XYZ file of C-alpha atoms in Angstrom:
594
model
C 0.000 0.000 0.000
C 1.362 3.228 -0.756
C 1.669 6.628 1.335
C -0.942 7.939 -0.380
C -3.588 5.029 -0.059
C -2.575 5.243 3.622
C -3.194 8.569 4.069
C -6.609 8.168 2.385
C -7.567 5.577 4.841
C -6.096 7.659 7.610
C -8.383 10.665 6.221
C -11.635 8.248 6.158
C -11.294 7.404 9.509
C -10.831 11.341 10.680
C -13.740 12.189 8.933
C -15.392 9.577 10.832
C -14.443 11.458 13.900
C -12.132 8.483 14.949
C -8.938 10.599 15.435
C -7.229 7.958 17.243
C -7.780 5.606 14.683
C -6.212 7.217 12.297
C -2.873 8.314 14.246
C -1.429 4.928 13.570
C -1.597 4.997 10.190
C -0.519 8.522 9.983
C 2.451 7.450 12.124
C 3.475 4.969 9.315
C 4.021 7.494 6.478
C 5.514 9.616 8.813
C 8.225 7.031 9.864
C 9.020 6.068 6.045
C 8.503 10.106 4.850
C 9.373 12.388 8.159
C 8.709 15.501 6.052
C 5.688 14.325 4.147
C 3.408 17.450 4.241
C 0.187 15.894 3.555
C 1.029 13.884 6.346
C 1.930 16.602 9.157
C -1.429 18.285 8.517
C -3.492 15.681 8.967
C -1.651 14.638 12.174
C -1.873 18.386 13.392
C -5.935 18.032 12.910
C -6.261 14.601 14.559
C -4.185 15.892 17.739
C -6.542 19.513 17.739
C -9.660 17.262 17.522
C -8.400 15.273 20.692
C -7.576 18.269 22.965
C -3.720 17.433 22.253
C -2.931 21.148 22.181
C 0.942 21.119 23.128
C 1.225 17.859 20.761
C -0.590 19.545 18.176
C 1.940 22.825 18.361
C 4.864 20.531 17.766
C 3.556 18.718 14.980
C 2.383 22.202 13.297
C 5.955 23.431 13.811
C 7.543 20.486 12.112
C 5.217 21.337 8.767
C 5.996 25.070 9.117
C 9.479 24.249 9.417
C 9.340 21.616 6.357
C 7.534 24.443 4.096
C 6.755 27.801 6.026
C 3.669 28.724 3.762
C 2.205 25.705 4.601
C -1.611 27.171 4.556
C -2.983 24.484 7.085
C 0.188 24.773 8.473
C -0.382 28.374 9.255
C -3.650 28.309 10.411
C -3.278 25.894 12.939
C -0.184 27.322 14.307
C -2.503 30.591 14.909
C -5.705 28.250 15.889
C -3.024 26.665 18.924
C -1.781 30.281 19.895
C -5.053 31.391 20.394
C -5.848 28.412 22.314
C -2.989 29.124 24.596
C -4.409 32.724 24.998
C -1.429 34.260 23.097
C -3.176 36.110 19.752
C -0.841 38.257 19.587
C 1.423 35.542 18.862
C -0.995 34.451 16.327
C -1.275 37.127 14.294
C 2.155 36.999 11.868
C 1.105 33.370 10.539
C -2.582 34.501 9.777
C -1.396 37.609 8.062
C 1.358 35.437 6.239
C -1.875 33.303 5.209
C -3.632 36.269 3.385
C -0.647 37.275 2.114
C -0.919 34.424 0.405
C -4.321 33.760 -0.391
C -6.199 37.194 0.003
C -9.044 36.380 -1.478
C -10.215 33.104 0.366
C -12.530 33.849 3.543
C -10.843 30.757 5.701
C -7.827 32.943 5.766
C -9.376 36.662 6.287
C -11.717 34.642 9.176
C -8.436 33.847 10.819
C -7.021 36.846 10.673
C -10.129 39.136 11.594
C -10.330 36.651 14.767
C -6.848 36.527 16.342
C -7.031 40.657 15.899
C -9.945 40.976 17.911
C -8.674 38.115 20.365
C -5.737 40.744 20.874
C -7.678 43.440 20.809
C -11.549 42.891 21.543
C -13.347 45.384 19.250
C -10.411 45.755 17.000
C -11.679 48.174 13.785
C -9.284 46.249 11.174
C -10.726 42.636 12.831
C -14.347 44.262 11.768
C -13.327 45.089 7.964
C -11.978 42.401 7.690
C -14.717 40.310 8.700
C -16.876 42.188 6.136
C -14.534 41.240 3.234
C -14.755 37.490 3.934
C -18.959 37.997 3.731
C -18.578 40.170 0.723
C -16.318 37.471 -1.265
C -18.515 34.622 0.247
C -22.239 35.674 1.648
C -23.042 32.249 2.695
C -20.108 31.986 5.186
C -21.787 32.076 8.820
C -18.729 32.183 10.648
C -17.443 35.415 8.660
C -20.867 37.007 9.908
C -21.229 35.080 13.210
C -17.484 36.961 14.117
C -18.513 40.610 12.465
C -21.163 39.915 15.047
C -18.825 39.398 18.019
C -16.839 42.285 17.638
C -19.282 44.458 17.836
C -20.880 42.900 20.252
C -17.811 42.894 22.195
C -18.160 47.009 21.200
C -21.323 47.024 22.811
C -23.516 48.034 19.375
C -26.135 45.729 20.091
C -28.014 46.769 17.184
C -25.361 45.590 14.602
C -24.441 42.318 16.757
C -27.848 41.377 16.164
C -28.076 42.154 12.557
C -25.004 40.400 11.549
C -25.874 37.399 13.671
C -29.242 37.032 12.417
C -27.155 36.756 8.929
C -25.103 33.929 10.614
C -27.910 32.327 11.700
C -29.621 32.395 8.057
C -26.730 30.661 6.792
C -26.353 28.136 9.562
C -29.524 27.464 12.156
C -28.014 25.301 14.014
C -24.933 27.325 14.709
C -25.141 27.344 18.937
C -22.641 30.039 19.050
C -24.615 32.159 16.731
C -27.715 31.614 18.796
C -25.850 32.648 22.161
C -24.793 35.563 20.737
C -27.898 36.786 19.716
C -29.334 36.172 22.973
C -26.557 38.118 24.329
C -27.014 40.677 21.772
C -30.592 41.246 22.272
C -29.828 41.184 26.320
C -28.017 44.641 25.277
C -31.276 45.960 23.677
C -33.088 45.401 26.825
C -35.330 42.739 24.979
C -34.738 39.959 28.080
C -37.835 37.844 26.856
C -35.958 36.822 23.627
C -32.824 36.418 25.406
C -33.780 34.394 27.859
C -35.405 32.286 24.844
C -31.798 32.444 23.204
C -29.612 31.170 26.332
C -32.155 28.172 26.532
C -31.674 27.426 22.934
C -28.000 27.371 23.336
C -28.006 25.018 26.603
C -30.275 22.709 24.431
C -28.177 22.609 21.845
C -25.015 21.987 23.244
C -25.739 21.809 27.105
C -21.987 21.297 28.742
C -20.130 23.859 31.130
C -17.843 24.992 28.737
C -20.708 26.840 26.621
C -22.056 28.340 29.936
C -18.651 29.679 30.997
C -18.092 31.249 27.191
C -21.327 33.666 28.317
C -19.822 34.325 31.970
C -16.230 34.919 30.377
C -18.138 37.411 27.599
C -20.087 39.473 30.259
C -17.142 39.816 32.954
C -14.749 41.261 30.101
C -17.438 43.810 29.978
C -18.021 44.434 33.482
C -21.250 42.347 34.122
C -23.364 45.655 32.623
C -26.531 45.977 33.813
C -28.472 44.872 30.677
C -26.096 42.003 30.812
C -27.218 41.053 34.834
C -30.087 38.637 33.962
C -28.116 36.647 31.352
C -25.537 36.397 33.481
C -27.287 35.600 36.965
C -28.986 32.588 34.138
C -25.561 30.946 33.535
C -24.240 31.201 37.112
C -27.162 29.438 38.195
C -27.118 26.689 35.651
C -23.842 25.948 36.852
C -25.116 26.350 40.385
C -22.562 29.151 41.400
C -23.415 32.446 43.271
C -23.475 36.038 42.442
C -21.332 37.564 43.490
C -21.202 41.027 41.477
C -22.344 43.388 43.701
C -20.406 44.481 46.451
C -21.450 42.988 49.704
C -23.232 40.059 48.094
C -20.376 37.857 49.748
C -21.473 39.116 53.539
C -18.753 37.545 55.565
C -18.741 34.254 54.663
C -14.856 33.304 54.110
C -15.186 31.046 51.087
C -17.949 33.812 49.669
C -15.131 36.433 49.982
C -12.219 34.435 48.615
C -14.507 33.710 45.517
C -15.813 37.095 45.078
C -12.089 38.912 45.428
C -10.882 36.102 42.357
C -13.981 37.653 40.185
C -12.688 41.211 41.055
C -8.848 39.997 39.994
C -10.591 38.780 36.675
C -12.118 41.648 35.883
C -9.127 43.517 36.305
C -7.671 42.089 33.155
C -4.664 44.288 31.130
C -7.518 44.846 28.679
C -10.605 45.177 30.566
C -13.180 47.937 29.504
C -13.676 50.739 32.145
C -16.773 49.349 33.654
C -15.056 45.991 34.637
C -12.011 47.774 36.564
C -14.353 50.154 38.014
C -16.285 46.819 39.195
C -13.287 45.080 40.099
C -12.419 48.069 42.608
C -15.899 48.093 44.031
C -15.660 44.296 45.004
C -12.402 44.556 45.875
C -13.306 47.109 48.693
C -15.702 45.153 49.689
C -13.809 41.978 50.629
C -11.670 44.159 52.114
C -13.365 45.174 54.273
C -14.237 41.922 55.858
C -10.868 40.310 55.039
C -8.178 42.782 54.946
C -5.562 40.355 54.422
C -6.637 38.799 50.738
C -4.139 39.200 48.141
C -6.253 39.232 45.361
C -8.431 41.780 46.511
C -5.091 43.340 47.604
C -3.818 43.019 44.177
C -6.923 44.514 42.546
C -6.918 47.639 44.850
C -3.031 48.397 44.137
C -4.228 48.801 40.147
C -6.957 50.758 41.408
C -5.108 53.024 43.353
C -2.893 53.197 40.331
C -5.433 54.265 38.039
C -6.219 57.185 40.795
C -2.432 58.065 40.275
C -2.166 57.649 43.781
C 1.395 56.320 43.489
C 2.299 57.152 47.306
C -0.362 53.886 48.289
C 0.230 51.941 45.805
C 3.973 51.179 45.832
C 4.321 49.889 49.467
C 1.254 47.666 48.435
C 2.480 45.856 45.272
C 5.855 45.401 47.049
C 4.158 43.948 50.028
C 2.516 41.399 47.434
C 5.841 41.476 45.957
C 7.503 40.019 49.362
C 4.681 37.510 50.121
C 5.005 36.073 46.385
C 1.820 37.190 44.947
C 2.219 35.468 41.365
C 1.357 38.990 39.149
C 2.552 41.336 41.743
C 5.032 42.022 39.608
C 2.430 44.362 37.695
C 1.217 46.676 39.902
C 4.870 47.598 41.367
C 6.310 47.799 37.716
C 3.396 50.290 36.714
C 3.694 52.321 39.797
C 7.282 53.098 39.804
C 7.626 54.070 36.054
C 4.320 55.921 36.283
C 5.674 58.221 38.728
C 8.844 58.243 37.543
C 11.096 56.418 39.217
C 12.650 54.650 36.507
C 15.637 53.378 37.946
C 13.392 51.394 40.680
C 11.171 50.147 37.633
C 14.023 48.747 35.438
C 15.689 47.144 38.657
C 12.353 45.205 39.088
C 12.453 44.792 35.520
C 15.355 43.170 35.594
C 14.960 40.921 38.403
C 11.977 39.503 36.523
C 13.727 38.552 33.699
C 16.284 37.088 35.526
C 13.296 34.609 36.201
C 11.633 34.509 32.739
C 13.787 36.120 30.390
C 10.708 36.581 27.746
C 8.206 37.916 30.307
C 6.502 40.806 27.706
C 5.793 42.891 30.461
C 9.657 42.708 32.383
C 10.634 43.542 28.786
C 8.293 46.656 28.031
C 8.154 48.272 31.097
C 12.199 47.743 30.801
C 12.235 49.662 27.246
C 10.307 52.640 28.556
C 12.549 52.983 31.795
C 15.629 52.697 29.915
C 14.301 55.357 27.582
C 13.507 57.528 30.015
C 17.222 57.141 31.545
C 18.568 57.861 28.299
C 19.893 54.531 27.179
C 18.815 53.779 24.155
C 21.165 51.451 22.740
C 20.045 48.953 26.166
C 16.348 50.163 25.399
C 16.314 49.174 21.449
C 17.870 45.791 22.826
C 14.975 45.145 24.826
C 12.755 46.394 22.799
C 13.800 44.027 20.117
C 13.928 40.882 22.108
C 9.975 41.955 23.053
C 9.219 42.507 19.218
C 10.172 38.502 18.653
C 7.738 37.514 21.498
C 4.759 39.783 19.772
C 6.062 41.017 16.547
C 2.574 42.786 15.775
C 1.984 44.156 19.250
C 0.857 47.798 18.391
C 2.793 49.185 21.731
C 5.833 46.737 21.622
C 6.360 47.968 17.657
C 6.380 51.908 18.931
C 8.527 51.295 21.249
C 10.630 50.053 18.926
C 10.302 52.509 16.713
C 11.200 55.071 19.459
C 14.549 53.171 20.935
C 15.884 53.026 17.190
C 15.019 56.590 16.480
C 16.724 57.488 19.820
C 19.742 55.051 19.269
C 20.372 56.573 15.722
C 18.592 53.837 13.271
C 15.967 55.643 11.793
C 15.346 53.228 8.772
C 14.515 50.874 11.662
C 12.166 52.984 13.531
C 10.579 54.270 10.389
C 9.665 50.496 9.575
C 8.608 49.634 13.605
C 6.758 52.543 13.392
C 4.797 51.612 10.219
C 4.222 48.111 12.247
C 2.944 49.832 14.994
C 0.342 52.326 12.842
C -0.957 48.629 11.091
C -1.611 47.232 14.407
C -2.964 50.694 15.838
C -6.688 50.491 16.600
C -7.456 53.997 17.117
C -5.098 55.328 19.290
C -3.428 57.656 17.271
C 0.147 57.846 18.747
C 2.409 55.366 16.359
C 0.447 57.461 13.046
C 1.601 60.859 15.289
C 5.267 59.634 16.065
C 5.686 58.369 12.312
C 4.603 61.667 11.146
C 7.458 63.451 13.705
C 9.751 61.068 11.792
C 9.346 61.734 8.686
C 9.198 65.744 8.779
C 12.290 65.359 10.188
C 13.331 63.692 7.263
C 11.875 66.332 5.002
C 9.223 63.785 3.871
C 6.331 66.762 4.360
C 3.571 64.996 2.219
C 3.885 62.218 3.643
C 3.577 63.439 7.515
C 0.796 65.334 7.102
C -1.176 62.701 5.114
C -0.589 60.948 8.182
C -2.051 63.643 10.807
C -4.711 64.067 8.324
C -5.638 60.755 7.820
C -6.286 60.096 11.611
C -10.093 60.041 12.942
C -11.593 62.581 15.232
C -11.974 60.403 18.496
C -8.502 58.522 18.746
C -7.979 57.449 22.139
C -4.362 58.994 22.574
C -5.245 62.408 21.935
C -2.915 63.840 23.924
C 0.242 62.133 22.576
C -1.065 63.670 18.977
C -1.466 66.659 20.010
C 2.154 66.806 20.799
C 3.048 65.267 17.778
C 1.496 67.939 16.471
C 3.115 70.171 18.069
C 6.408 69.773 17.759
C 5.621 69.562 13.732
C 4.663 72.491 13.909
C 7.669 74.168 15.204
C 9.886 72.430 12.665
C 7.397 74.031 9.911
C 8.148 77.517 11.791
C 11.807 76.221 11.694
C 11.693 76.546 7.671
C 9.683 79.181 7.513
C 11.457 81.229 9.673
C 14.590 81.819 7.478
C 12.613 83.152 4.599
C 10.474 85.101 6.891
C 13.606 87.202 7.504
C 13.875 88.064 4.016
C 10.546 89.754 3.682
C 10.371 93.441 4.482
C 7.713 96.130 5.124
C 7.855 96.692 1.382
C 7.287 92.878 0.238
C 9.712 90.048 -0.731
C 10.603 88.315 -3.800
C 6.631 86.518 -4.426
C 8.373 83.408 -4.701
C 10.174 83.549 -1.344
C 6.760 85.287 0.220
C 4.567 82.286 -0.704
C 7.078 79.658 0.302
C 7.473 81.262 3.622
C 3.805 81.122 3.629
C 3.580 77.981 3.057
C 5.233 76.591 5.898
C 3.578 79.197 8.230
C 0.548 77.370 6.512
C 1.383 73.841 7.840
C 2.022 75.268 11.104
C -1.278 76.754 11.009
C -2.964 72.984 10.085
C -1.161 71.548 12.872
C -2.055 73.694 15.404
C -5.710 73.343 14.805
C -4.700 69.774 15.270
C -3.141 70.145 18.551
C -6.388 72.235 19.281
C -8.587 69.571 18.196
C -6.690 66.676 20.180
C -6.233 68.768 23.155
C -8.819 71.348 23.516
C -6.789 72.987 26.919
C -4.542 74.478 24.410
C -6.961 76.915 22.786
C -5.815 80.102 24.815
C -1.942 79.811 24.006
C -2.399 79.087 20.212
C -5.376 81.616 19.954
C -2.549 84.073 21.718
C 0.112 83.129 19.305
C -1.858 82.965 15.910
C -3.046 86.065 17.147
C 0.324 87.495 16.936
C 1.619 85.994 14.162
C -1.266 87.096 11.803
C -0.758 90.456 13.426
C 3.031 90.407 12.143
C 1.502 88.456 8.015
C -0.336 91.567 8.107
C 1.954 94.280 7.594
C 3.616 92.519 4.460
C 1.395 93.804 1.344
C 0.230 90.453 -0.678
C -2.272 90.007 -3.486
C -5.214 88.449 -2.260
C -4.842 85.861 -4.148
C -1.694 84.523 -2.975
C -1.052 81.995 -0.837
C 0.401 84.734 1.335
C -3.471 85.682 1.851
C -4.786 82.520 1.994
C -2.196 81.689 5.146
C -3.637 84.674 6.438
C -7.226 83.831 6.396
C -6.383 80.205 7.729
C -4.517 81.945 10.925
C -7.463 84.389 11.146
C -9.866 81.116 11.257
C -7.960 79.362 13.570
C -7.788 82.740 16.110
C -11.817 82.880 15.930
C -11.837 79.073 16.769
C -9.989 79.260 19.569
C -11.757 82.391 21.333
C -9.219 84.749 20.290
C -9.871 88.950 19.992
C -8.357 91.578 17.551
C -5.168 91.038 15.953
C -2.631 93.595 17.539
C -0.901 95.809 15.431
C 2.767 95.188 17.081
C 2.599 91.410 15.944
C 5.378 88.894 17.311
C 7.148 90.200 20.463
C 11.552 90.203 20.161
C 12.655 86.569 21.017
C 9.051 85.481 21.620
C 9.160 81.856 20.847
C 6.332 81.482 17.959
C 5.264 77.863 18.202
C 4.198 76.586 21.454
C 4.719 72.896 23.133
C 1.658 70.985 24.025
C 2.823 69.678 27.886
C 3.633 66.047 27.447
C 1.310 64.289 29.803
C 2.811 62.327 32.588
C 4.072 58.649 30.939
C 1.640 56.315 32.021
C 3.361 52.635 31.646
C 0.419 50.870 31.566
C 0.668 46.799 30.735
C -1.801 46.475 28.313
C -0.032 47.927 26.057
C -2.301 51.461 25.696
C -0.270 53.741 27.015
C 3.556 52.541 26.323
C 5.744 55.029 26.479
């Protein structure tokens, strides 16, 4: 019989959903042809289908390592990193596998879902979604998944529409029917919810569905229209609530219990509601039990949040000293938060003395070592974290900021572009790109950049100094040719160019305005002046001279401003004002890096 015929029998029996029958076989080609592909595959499915997870890794390594494009080879490598609650790992062998195949839905699926397992609600997991049910419109899981995110975004609306779609292509899809009912628990309508959840225990009634609806509503912070569905699964399982503060009384065992839901919800990424949640129930264990470390644990990143760095040092290093297992978090975010960076980077270093590719040791490390002006150590670490999650959206800008500070700027121009793919909103990789590259002269470029960000992005503040120091760089090249331009006129050529830069000055500050709305008065004072100085050079009003003019007079009115003075700029008045970098907040999900 030959390999193939084997192999055939060996797939017959898999189909047949006898996995272990067909390992044997398997194992035969395998001994006669170690890197038969065909081979490796199927084994890698057989072990997945039998809960062989680690086994299953292995085996998918040997294929990737026989032929790196591999497609099932890819896929499953992502499918076991997921399953190990590492997506971020995930994510360079799904985008390898649209690379490849761009057009087939199995691949975008896989991609759009490891991007919103690393970042729930991710807007590039959601369009890409949408392409796999544009290219294939009876594929349920592209529009069960379009559902989920935003779901997980809490637009119930849109969860339900999209799942509806899921469920038209596939009625019997159980995790399509939970998620409506979960869906349509967000729109307040708890009689068809209810109706939902019961569908979903009938259909497949084991624990693990019922914890996939508990897991769901604690990453959102057991909402309120959330609170029936919720009390539903707890019950089936025949668990407590124990989501409101108090609910626990006194009872030891209660308390214990109720302080590990309060350490759960006080996950890296954990929407606001579940850390606010977390600190209520944290509070109130403590106050029965003073002594429990996770409820301990959970007030030290409260207290952290408050920026009340004075409590919660001596806290996470007294969970430090007992051995708390992730009280290594709390003391790490504390000291670099308020800025002691040498104590951060020794604790830093300690912990990868331990585990030399702990991802937080390693990013906490980079931003210390930045901020005591080492870059050459800080691009090392910074590096080393990039191989644990190359497309980390916060590990890639801090790469990009260790090379740029260490002298490579080819480097950080290329981490940086990493980091502005991977960005989901946040606006500071597209901001510190755009820094870059005006630097480099590349003026199109950066302010396509600025421009092309949305109105809401979450790191305003860190664009708005981005902006900012643009700006003066504009200034910087306008200045020169400013000189040249008497009360009489200039040269038209050298009046417009000067203008010109004055002009993208002008954009950005209504940029920094727009990201940081606190900075109104000073650029309302100095556009103010400025136009005041534009006004006593005669230009046609059709120049671009003019047209500066009437942008700076625009920008004045939108930030409050009065009359334009007739003196103009003040001697040695410094023209382009800073936005005040915000104090660096090192937080470990990876929001705020740097």
């Amino acid at each position: 019989m030959t390999a193939e015929d084997t192999l055939r029998r060996a797939q017959a029996l898999a189909d047949l959903g006898r996995h272990g029958d067909a390992e044997p076989l398997i194992a035969q080609v395998l001994a006669a042809e170690p890197d038969n592909e065909d081979a490796l595959a199927l084994l890698g499915h057989c072990l997945v289908k039998q809960d062989r997870f680690a086994d299953a890794t292995d085996v998918t390594d040997r294929l990737l390592a026989v032929n790196p494009d591999n497609l099932p080879g890819l896929l499953r490598a992502a499918l076991m990193r997921r399953s190990m609650d590492r997506p971020r790992d995930a994510v360079p062998f799904v985008r390898r596998a649209v690379e490849l195949y761009p057009d087939q839905p199995v691949c975008l699926v896989n991609l759009s879902e490891t991007l919103h397992a690393a970042t729930p609600g991710s807007a590039e997991a959601l369009e890409i979604a949408e392409r796999a049910t544009a290219i294939d419109p009876g594929y349920a899981w592209a529009f069960r998944l379009a559902g989920k995110i935003h779901l997980a975004t809490r637009h119930y609306a849109e969860a339900e529409r999209w799942t509806l779609q899921a469920l038209a292509n596939d009625p019997g899809d159980w995790q399509a029917v939970l998620q409506l009912g979960l869906a349509r628990a967000g729109l307040g309508r708890f009689d068809e919810s209810r109706e939902q959840v019961r569908d979903t225990l009938r259909l497949r009634p084991d624990p693990g569905v019922i914890d996939t609806v508990i897991e769901h509503i604690e990453r959102c912070g057991i909402p309120a229209e959330l609170a029936e569905i919720y009390q539903m699964a707890l019950a089936a399982l025949g668990q407590p609530d124990l989501s409101s503060p108090g609910s626990a009384g006194s009872d030891p065992e209660l308390l214990a219990r109720q302080a590990q839901l309060a350490a759960r919800l006080h996950k890296p990424n954990a929407s606001p509601e579940a850390k606010r949640q977390a600190a209520a129930l944290a509070d109130a264990v403590l106050a029965n039990d003073p002594g429990n470390a996770d409820a301990r644990y959970v007030r030290a990143l409260a207290l952290i949040s408050a920026e009340d760095y004075a409590r919660a040092i001596p806290l996470a290093q007294q969970l430090a000293a007992e051995g708390y297992p992730d009280a290594d978090r709390p003391l790490l975010i504390a000291l670099a938060d308020s800025g002691d960076y040498a104590g951060a980077l020794a604790v830093a270093q300690r912990g990868l003395a331990d585990d030399p590719d702990s991802e937080l040791h390693l990013r906490i490390g980079t931003i210390c070592l930045l901020k005591l002006d080492r870059p050459a150590e800080a691009l090392q670490f910074a590096q080393r974290c990039a191989t644990l999650v190359p497309a980390n959206f916060g590990v890639q800008l801090n790469v990009g900021k260790a090379a740029k500070a260490a002298g490579d700027r080819d480097l950080a121009e290329r981490a940086l572009r990493t980091a502005v793919a991977n960005d989901t909103g946040r606006g500071e990789a597209s901001a510190e790109l755009a820094l870059l590259l005006a630097e480099d002269d590349r003026w199109p470029e950066a302010e396509a950049l600025i421009a092309g960000l949305p109105a809401d992005v979450s790191d305003g503040s860190e664009v708005a100094l981005g902006c900012s120091r643009i700006a003066r760089l504009a200034y910087e090249r306008a200045e020169p040719l400013l000189d040249q331009i008497g009360p009489d006129g200039a040269d038209p050529a050298i009046r417009d160019e000067g203008a010109r830069w004055i002009g993208v000055m002008a954009g950005m500050w209504a940029d920094t305005v727009h990201y940081r709305p606190d900075m109104k008065g000073k650029i309302g004072e100095v556009s103010q002046r400025a136009l005041g100085a534009m006004r006593k050079v005669p230009a046609p009003p059709d120049s671009d001279y003019a047209r500066v003019m009437g942008e700076l007079e625009a920008l004045m009115k939108r930030c409050g401003t009065g009359t334009v003075p007739e003196d103009g700029m003040s001697d040695g008045e410094d023209p382009v004002p800073e936005v005040p970098a915000q104090p660096d907040r090192a937080q470990a999900d990876g929001r705020r890096p740097s």
